[in-house]
Short mmCIF file of C-alpha atoms in Angstrom, two decimals:
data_model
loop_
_atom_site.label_atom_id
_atom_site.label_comp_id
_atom_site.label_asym_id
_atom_site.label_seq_id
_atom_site.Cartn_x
_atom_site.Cartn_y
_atom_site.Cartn_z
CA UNK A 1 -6.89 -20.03 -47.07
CA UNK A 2 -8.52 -23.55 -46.99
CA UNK A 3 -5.76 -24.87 -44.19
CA UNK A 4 -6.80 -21.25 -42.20
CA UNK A 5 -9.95 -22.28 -42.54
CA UNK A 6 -9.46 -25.51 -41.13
CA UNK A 7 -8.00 -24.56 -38.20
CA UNK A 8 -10.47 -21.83 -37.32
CA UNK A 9 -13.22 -24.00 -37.51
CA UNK A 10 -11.65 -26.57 -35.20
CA UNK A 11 -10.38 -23.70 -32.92
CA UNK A 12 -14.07 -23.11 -32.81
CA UNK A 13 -15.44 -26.54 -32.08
CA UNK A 14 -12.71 -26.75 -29.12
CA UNK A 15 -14.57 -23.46 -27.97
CA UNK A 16 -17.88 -24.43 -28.18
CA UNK A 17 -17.67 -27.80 -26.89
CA UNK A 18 -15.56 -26.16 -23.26
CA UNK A 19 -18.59 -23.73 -23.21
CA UNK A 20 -21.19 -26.04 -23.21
CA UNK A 21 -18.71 -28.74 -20.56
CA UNK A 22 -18.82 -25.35 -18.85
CA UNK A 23 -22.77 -24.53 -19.08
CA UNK A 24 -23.65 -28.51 -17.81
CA UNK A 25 -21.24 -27.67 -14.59
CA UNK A 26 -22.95 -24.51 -13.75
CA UNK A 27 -26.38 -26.23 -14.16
CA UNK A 28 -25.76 -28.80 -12.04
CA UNK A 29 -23.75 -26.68 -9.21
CA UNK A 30 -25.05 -23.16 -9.49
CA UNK A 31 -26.45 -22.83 -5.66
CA UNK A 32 -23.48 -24.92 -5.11
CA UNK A 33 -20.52 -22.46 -3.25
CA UNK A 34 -17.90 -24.95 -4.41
CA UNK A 35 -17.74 -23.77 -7.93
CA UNK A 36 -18.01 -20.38 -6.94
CA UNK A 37 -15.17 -20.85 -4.29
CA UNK A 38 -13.34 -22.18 -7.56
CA UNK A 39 -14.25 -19.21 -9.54
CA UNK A 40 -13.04 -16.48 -7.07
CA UNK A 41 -9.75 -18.94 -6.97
CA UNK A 42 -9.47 -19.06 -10.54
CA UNK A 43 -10.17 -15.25 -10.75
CA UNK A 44 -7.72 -14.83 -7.78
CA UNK A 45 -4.35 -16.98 -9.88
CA UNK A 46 -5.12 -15.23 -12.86
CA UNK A 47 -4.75 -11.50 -11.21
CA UNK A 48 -2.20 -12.78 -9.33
CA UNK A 49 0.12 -14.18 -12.39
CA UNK A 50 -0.26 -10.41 -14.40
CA UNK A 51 0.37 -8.37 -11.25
CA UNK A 52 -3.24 -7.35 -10.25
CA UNK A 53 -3.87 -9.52 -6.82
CA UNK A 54 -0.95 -8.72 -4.71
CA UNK A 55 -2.42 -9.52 -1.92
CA UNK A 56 -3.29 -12.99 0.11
CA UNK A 57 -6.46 -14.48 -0.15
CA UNK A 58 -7.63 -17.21 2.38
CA UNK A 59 -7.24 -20.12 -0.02
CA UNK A 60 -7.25 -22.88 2.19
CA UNK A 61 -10.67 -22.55 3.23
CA UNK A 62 -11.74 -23.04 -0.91
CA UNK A 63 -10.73 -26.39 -1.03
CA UNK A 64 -12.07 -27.30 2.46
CA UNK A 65 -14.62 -29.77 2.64
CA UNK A 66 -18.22 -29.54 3.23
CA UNK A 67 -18.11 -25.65 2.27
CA UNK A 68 -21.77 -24.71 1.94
CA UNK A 69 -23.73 -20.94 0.86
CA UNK A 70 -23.17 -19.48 3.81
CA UNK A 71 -19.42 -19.87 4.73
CA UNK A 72 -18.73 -17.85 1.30
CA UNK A 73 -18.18 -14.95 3.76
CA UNK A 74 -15.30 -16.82 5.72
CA UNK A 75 -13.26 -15.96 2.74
CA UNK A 76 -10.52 -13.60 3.71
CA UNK A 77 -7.86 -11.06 2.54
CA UNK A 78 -4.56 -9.71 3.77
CA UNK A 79 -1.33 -7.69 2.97
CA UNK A 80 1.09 -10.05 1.89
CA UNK A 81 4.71 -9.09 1.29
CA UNK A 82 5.74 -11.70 -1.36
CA UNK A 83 3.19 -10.56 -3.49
CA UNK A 84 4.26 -7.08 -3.85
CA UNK A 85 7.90 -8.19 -4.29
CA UNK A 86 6.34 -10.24 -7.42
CA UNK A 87 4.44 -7.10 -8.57
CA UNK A 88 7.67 -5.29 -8.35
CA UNK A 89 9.82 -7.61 -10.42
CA UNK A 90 6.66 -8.17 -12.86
CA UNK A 91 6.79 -4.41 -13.63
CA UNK A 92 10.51 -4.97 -13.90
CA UNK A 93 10.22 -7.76 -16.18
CA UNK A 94 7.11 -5.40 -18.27
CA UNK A 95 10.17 -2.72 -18.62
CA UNK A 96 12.67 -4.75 -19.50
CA UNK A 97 10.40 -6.66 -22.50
CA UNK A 98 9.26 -3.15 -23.33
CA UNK A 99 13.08 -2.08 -24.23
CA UNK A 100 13.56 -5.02 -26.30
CA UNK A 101 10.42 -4.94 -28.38
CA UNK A 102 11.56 -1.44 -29.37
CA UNK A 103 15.23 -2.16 -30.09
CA UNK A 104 13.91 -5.57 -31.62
CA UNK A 105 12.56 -3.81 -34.41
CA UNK A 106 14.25 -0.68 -35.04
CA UNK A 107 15.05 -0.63 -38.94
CA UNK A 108 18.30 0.68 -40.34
CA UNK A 109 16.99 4.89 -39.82
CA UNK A 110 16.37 4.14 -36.21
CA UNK A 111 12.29 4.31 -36.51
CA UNK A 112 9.92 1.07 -35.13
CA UNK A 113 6.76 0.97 -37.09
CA UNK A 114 3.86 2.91 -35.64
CA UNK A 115 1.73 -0.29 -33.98
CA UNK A 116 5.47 -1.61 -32.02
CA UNK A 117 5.48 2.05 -31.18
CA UNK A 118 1.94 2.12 -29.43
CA UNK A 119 2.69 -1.38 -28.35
CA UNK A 120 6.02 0.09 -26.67
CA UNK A 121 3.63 2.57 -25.37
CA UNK A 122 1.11 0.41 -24.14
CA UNK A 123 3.44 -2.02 -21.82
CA UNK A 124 5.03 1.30 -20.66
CA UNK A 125 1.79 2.63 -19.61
CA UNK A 126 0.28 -0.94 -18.01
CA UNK A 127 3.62 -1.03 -15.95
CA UNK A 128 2.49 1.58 -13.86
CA UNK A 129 -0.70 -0.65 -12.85
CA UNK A 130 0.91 -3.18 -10.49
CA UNK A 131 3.02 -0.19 -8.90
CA UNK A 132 -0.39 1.10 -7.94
CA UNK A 133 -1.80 -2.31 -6.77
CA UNK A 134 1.39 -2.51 -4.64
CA UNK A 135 1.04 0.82 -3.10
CA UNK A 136 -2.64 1.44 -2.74
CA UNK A 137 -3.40 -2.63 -1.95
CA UNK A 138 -4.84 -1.88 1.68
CA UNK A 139 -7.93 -0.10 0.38
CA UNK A 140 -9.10 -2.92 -2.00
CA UNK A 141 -8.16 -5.53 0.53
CA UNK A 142 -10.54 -3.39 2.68
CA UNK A 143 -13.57 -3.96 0.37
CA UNK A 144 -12.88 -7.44 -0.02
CA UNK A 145 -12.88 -8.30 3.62
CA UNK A 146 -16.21 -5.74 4.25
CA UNK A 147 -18.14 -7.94 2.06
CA UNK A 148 -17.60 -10.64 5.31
CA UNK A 149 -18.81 -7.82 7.89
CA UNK A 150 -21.62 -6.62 5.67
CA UNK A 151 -23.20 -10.64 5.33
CA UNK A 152 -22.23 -11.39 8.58
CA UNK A 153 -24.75 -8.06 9.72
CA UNK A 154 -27.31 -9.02 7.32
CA UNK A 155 -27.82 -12.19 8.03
CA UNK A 156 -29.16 -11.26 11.41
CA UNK A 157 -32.27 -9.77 9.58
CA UNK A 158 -35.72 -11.99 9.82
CA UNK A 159 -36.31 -12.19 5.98
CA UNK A 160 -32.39 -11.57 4.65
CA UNK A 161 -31.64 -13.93 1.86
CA UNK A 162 -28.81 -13.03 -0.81
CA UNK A 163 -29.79 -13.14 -4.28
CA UNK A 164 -28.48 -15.67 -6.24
CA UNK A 165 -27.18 -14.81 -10.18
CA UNK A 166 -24.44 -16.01 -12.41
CA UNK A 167 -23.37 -12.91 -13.57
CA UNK A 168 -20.16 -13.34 -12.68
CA UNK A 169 -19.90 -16.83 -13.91
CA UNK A 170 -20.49 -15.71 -17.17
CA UNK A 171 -18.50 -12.45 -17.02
CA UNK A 172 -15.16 -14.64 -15.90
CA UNK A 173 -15.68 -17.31 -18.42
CA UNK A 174 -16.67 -15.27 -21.42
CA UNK A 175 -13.47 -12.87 -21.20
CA UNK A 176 -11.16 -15.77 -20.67
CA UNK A 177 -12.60 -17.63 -23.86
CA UNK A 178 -12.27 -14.53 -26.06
CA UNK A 179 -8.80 -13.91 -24.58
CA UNK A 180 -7.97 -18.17 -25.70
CA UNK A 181 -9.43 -17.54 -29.23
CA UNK A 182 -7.24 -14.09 -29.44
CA UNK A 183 -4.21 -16.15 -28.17
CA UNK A 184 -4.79 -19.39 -31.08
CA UNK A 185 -5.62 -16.55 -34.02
CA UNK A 186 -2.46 -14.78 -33.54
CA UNK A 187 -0.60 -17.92 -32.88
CA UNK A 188 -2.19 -18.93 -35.94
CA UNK A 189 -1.72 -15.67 -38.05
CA UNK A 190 0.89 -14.22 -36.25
CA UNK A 191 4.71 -15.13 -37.29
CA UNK A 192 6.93 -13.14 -35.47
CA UNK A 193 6.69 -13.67 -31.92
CA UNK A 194 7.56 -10.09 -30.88
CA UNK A 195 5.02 -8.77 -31.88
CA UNK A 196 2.86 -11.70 -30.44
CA UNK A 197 3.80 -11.09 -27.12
CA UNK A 198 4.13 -6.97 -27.64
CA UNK A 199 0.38 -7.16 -28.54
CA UNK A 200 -1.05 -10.28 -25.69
CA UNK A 201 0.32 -8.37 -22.68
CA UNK A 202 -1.16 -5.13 -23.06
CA UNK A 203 -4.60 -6.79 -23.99
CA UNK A 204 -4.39 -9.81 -21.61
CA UNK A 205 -3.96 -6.84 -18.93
CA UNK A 206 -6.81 -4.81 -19.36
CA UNK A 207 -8.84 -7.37 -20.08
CA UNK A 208 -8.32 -9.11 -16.31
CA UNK A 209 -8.30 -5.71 -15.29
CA UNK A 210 -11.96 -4.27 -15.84
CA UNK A 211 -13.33 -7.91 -15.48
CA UNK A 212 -12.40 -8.00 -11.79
CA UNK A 213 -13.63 -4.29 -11.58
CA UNK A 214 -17.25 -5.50 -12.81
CA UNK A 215 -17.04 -8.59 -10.79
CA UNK A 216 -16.71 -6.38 -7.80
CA UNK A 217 -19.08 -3.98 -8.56
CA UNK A 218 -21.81 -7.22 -9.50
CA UNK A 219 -21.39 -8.67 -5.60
CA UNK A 220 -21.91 -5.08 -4.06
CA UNK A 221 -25.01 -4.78 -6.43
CA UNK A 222 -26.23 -8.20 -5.30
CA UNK A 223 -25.92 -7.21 -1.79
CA UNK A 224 -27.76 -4.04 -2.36
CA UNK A 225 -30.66 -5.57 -4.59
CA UNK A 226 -30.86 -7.95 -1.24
CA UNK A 227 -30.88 -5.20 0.65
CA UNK A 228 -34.07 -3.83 -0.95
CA UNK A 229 -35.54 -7.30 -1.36
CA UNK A 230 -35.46 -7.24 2.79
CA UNK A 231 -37.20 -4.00 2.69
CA UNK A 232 -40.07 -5.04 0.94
CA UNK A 233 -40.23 -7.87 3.07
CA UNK A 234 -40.63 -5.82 6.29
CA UNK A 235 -44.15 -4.53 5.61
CA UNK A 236 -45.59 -8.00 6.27
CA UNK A 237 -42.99 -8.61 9.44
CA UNK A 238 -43.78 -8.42 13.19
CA UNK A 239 -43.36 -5.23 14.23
CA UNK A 240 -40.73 -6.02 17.43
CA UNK A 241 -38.16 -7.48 14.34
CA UNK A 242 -38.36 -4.35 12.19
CA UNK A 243 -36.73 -2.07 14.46
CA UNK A 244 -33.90 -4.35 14.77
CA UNK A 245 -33.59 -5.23 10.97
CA UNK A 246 -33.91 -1.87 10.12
CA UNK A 247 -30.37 -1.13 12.23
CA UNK A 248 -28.68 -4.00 10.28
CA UNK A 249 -30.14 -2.94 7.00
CA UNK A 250 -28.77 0.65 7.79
CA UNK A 251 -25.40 -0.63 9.14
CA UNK A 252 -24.70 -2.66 5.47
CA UNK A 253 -25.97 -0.19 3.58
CA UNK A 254 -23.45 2.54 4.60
CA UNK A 255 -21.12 0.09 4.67
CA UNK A 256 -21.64 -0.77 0.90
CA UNK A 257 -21.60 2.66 0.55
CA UNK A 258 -18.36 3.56 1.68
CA UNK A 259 -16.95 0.28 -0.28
CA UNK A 260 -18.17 1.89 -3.29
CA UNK A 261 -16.55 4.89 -2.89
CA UNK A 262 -13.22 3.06 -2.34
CA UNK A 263 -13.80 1.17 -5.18
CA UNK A 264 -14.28 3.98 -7.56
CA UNK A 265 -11.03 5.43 -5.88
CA UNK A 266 -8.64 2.37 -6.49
CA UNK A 267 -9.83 1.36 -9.83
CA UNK A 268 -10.10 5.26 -11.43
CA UNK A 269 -6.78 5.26 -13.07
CA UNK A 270 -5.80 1.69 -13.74
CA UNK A 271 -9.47 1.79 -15.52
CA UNK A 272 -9.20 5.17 -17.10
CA UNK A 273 -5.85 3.98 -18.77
CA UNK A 274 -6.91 0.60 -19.81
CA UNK A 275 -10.34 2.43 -21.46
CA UNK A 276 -8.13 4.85 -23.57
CA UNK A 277 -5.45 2.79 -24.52
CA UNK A 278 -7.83 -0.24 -25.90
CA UNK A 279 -9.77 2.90 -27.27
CA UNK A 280 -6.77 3.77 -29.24
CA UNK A 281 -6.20 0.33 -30.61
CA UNK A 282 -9.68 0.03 -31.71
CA UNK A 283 -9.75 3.43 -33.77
CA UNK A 284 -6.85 1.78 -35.62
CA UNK A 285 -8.03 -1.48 -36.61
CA UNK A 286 -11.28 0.16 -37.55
CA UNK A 287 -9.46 2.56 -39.77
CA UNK A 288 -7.59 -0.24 -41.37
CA UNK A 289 -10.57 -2.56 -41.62
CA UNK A 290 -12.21 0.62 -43.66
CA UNK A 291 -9.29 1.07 -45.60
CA UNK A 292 -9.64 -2.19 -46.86
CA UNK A 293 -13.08 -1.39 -48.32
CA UNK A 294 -12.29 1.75 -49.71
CA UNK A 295 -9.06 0.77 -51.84
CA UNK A 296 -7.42 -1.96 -53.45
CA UNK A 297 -5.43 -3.54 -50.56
CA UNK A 298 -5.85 -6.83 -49.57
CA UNK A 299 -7.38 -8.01 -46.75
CA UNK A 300 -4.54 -9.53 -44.21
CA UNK A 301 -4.91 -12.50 -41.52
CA UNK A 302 -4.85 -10.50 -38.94
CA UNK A 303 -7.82 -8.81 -39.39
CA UNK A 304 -9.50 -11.50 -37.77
CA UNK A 305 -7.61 -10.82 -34.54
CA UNK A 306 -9.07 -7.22 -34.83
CA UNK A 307 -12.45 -8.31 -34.99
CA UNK A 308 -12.12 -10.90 -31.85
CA UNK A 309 -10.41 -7.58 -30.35
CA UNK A 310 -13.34 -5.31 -31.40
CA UNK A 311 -15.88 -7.76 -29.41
CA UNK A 312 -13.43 -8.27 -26.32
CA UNK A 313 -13.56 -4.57 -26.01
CA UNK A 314 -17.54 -3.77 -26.99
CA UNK A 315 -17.49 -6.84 -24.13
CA UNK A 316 -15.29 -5.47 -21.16
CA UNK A 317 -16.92 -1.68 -21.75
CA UNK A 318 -20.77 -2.97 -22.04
CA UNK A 319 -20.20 -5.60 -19.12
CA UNK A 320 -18.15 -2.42 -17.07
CA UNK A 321 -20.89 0.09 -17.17
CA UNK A 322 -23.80 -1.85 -17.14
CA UNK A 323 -22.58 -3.29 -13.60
CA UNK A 324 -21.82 0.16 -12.77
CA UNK A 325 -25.63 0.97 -14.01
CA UNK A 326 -27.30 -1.60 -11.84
CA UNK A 327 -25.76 -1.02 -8.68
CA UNK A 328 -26.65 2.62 -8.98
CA UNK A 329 -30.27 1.91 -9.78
CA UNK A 330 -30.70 -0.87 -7.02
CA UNK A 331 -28.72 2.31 -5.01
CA UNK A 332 -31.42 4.87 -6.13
CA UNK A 333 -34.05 2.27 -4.88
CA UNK A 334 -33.43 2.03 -1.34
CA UNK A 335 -34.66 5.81 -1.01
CA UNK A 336 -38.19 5.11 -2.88
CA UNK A 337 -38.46 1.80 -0.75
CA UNK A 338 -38.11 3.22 2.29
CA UNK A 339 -40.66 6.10 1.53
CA UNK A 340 -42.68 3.29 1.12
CA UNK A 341 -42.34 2.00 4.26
CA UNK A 342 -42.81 5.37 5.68
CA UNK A 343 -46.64 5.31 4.35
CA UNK A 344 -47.00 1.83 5.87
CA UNK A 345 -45.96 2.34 9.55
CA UNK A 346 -47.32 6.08 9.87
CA UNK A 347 -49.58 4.15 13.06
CA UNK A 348 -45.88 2.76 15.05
CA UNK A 349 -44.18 6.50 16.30
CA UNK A 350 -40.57 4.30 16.96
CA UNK A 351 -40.36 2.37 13.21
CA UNK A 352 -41.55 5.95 11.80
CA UNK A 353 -38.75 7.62 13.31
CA UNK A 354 -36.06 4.78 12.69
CA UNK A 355 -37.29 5.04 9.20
CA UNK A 356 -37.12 8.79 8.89
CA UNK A 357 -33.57 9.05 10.21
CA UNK A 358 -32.43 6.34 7.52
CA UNK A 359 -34.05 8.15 4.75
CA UNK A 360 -32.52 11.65 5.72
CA UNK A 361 -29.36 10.09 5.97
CA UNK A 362 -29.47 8.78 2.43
CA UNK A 363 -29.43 12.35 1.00
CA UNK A 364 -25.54 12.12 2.22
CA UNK A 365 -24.87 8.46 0.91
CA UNK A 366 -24.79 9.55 -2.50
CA UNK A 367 -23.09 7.10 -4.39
CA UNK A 368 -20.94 7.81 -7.95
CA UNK A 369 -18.32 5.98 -10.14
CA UNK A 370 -16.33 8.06 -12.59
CA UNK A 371 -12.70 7.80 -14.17
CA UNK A 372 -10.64 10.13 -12.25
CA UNK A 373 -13.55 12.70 -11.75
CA UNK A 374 -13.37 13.25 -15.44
CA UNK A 375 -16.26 11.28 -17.12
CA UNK A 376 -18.64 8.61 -15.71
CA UNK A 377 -18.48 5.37 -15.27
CA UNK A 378 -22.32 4.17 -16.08
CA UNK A 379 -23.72 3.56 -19.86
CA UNK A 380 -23.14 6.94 -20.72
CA UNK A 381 -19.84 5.74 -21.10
CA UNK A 382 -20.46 3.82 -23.76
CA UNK A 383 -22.02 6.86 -26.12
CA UNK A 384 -18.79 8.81 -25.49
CA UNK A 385 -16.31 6.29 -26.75
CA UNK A 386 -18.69 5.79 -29.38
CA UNK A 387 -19.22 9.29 -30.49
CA UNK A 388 -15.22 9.97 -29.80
CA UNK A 389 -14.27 6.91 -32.41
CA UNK A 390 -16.74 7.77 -34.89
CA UNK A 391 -15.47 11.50 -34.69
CA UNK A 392 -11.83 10.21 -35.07
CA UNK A 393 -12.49 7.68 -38.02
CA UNK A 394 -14.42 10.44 -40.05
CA UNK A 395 -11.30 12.57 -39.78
CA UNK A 396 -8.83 9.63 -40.67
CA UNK A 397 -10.83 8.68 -43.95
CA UNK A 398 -10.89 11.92 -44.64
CA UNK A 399 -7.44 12.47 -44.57
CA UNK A 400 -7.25 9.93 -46.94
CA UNK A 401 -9.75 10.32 -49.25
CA UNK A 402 -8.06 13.81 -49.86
CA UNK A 403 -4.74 12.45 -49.87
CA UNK A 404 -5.45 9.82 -52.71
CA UNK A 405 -7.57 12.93 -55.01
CA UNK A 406 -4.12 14.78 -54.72
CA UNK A 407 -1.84 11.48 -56.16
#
């Protein structure tokens, strides 16, 4: 225990001194585009390498020089061939490792244990993921490259300036350090490299996976929380700009809008599959964890992986749906802003009108993120995995608390 020790603690000083190499960069270079050109590149290989960025992304223009703020929206996306030839041999390849983990550890009856058979289960049902990407790739790539038309319109405003936040700095860099200690720990605790690599693909997976879902949902929220920002700015503005920004405003807004809605629709099942199967996991190493308290069984190595994998996944749902939250207050806002505005310019008949036409119109933007249409996708979320895992724990320990009264 003293050499596992050892190593955790030096696993953790390795951690701790990146993060703060990390937190000195982002300090120095946080209005700087170049690290965030490096982030969406970084974010970009890493989808890319599991199966979850088949398309092509304008990478040349990162590493150009002199890349300042504002030629962030230059960035572009587009339908590239190779890449879903590499999703389709990845899902191949997810098969093919999927087979062998199961025949790897058949015993002499013919039955796997019951974690290879969720892990055979879990591969099996992330294989279908990159099939999707391939398939239904030309709506995200849509949302990616609307985020260029929707600065490019707001940036004609008088008062437009993009809010600045390192949400997603933090998002991207968090998951991938929690995904590095999950890595060394079963490296570390793991022996059998099966299972190792039945257990990393599935998590590695989802993990990427709802990460770039909040990432995208934190730049349309920026842009909308911008949006509003202009807004208040208008009611000290000349009054032969309003009408103008007012058009712009209107224009990104819808087109925001719309983005959400195609966001919600590409993400809903990849996301709604990722949620229950990490769901699963989780109501199994919290029954085992509580097994250990209420018997004599010792307490293995590998619960330590099941606690990193407990905060990974209280991490990816909390970060999810409060992105999801945000953008749909900052959505909600627009409406109360411009009834604002509505009080202020009651003298100017034109603005009044413009005005009155964008706020009618809002009643039909209504904007909503669920999985599938079944539940949604906001911090409400959170109470029903919550309430579901408590629910299924009480029944486990139940089971066998009235299992060990009859031995």
């Amino acid at each position: 225990m003293l050499f596992v020790g050892n190593k955790i603690r030096v696993t953790l000083k390795q951690t701790y001194q990146t993060g703060k190499l990390l937190i000195a960069i982002m300090s120095d270079t946080s209005e700087n585009s170049r690290f965030y050109a490096y982030l969406l590149f970084a974010e970009h290989f890493t989808s890319k390498l599991i199966g979850l960025s088949s398309w092509k992304m304008d990478t040349v223009s990162i590493f150009r020089k002199n890349l300042f703020c504002t030629q962030l929206t230059t960035f572009s996306y587009k339908l590239s061939i190779i890449g879903s030839g590499y999703n389709i041999l990845l899902v191949v390849f997810y098969v093919l490792c999927d087979i062998f983990i199961i025949k790897k550890n058949l015993n002499e009856t013919n039955k796997a244990p019951v974690s290879i058979k969720f892990a055979f289960f879990s591969i099996l049902c992330i294989s279908v993921i990159p099939v999707i990407y391939v398939i239904r790739q030309k709506i995200l790539i849509s949302v990616k490259n609307q985020i260029k038309d929707v600065d490019n319109e707001l940036m004609s405003c008088l008062d437009y300036k993009l809010v600045q936040n390192n949400i997603n700095y933090w998002t991207f860099i968090i998951n991938n350090v929690l995904i590095y200690c999950w890595i060394v720990f079963m490296l570390i605790f793991e022996s059998l490299w099966v299972e190792i690599i039945s257990m990393l693909i599935p998590m590695i997976f989802g993990s990427i996976l709802i990460v770039q879902y909040a990432m995208i949902m934190n730049m349309i929220e920026k842009r909308f929380k911008s949006i509003n920002v202009t807004l208040l700015k208008l009611k000290s503005s000349m009054h032969r700009t309003i009408f103008n920004d007012i058009s712009s405003i209107k224009f990104a807004y819808f087109e925001l809008c719309d983005m959400c809605d195609n966001t919600a629709d590409f993400y809903g099942i990849p996301t709604l599959i990722v949620i229950i199967l990490f769901s699963i996991r989780n109501i199994s190493n919290y029954y085992e964890i509580i097994l250990v308290f209420l018997s004599e069984i010792e307490m293995q190595n590998l619960f330590y992986c099941s606690g990193i994998f407990a905060v990974q996944t209280f991490f990816l749902f909390t970060t999810l749906t409060t992105s999801v939250t945000r953008l749909l207050k900052q959505n909600e806002e627009t409406s109360r802003i411009i009834n604002q505005l509505l009080d202020q310019f009651t003298i100017n008949q034109a603005i009044t009108e413009k005005l009155s036409k964008f706020s009618s119109d809002l009643w039909h933007m209504k904007v909503e993120f669920t999985l599938c249409d079944i539940v949604p996708l906001d911090c409400s979320l959170l109470t029903i995995i919550s309430g579901t895992t408590v629910t299924y724990l009480i029944i486990a320990v139940q089971f066998y608390l009235n299992k060990t009264d009859q031995e």
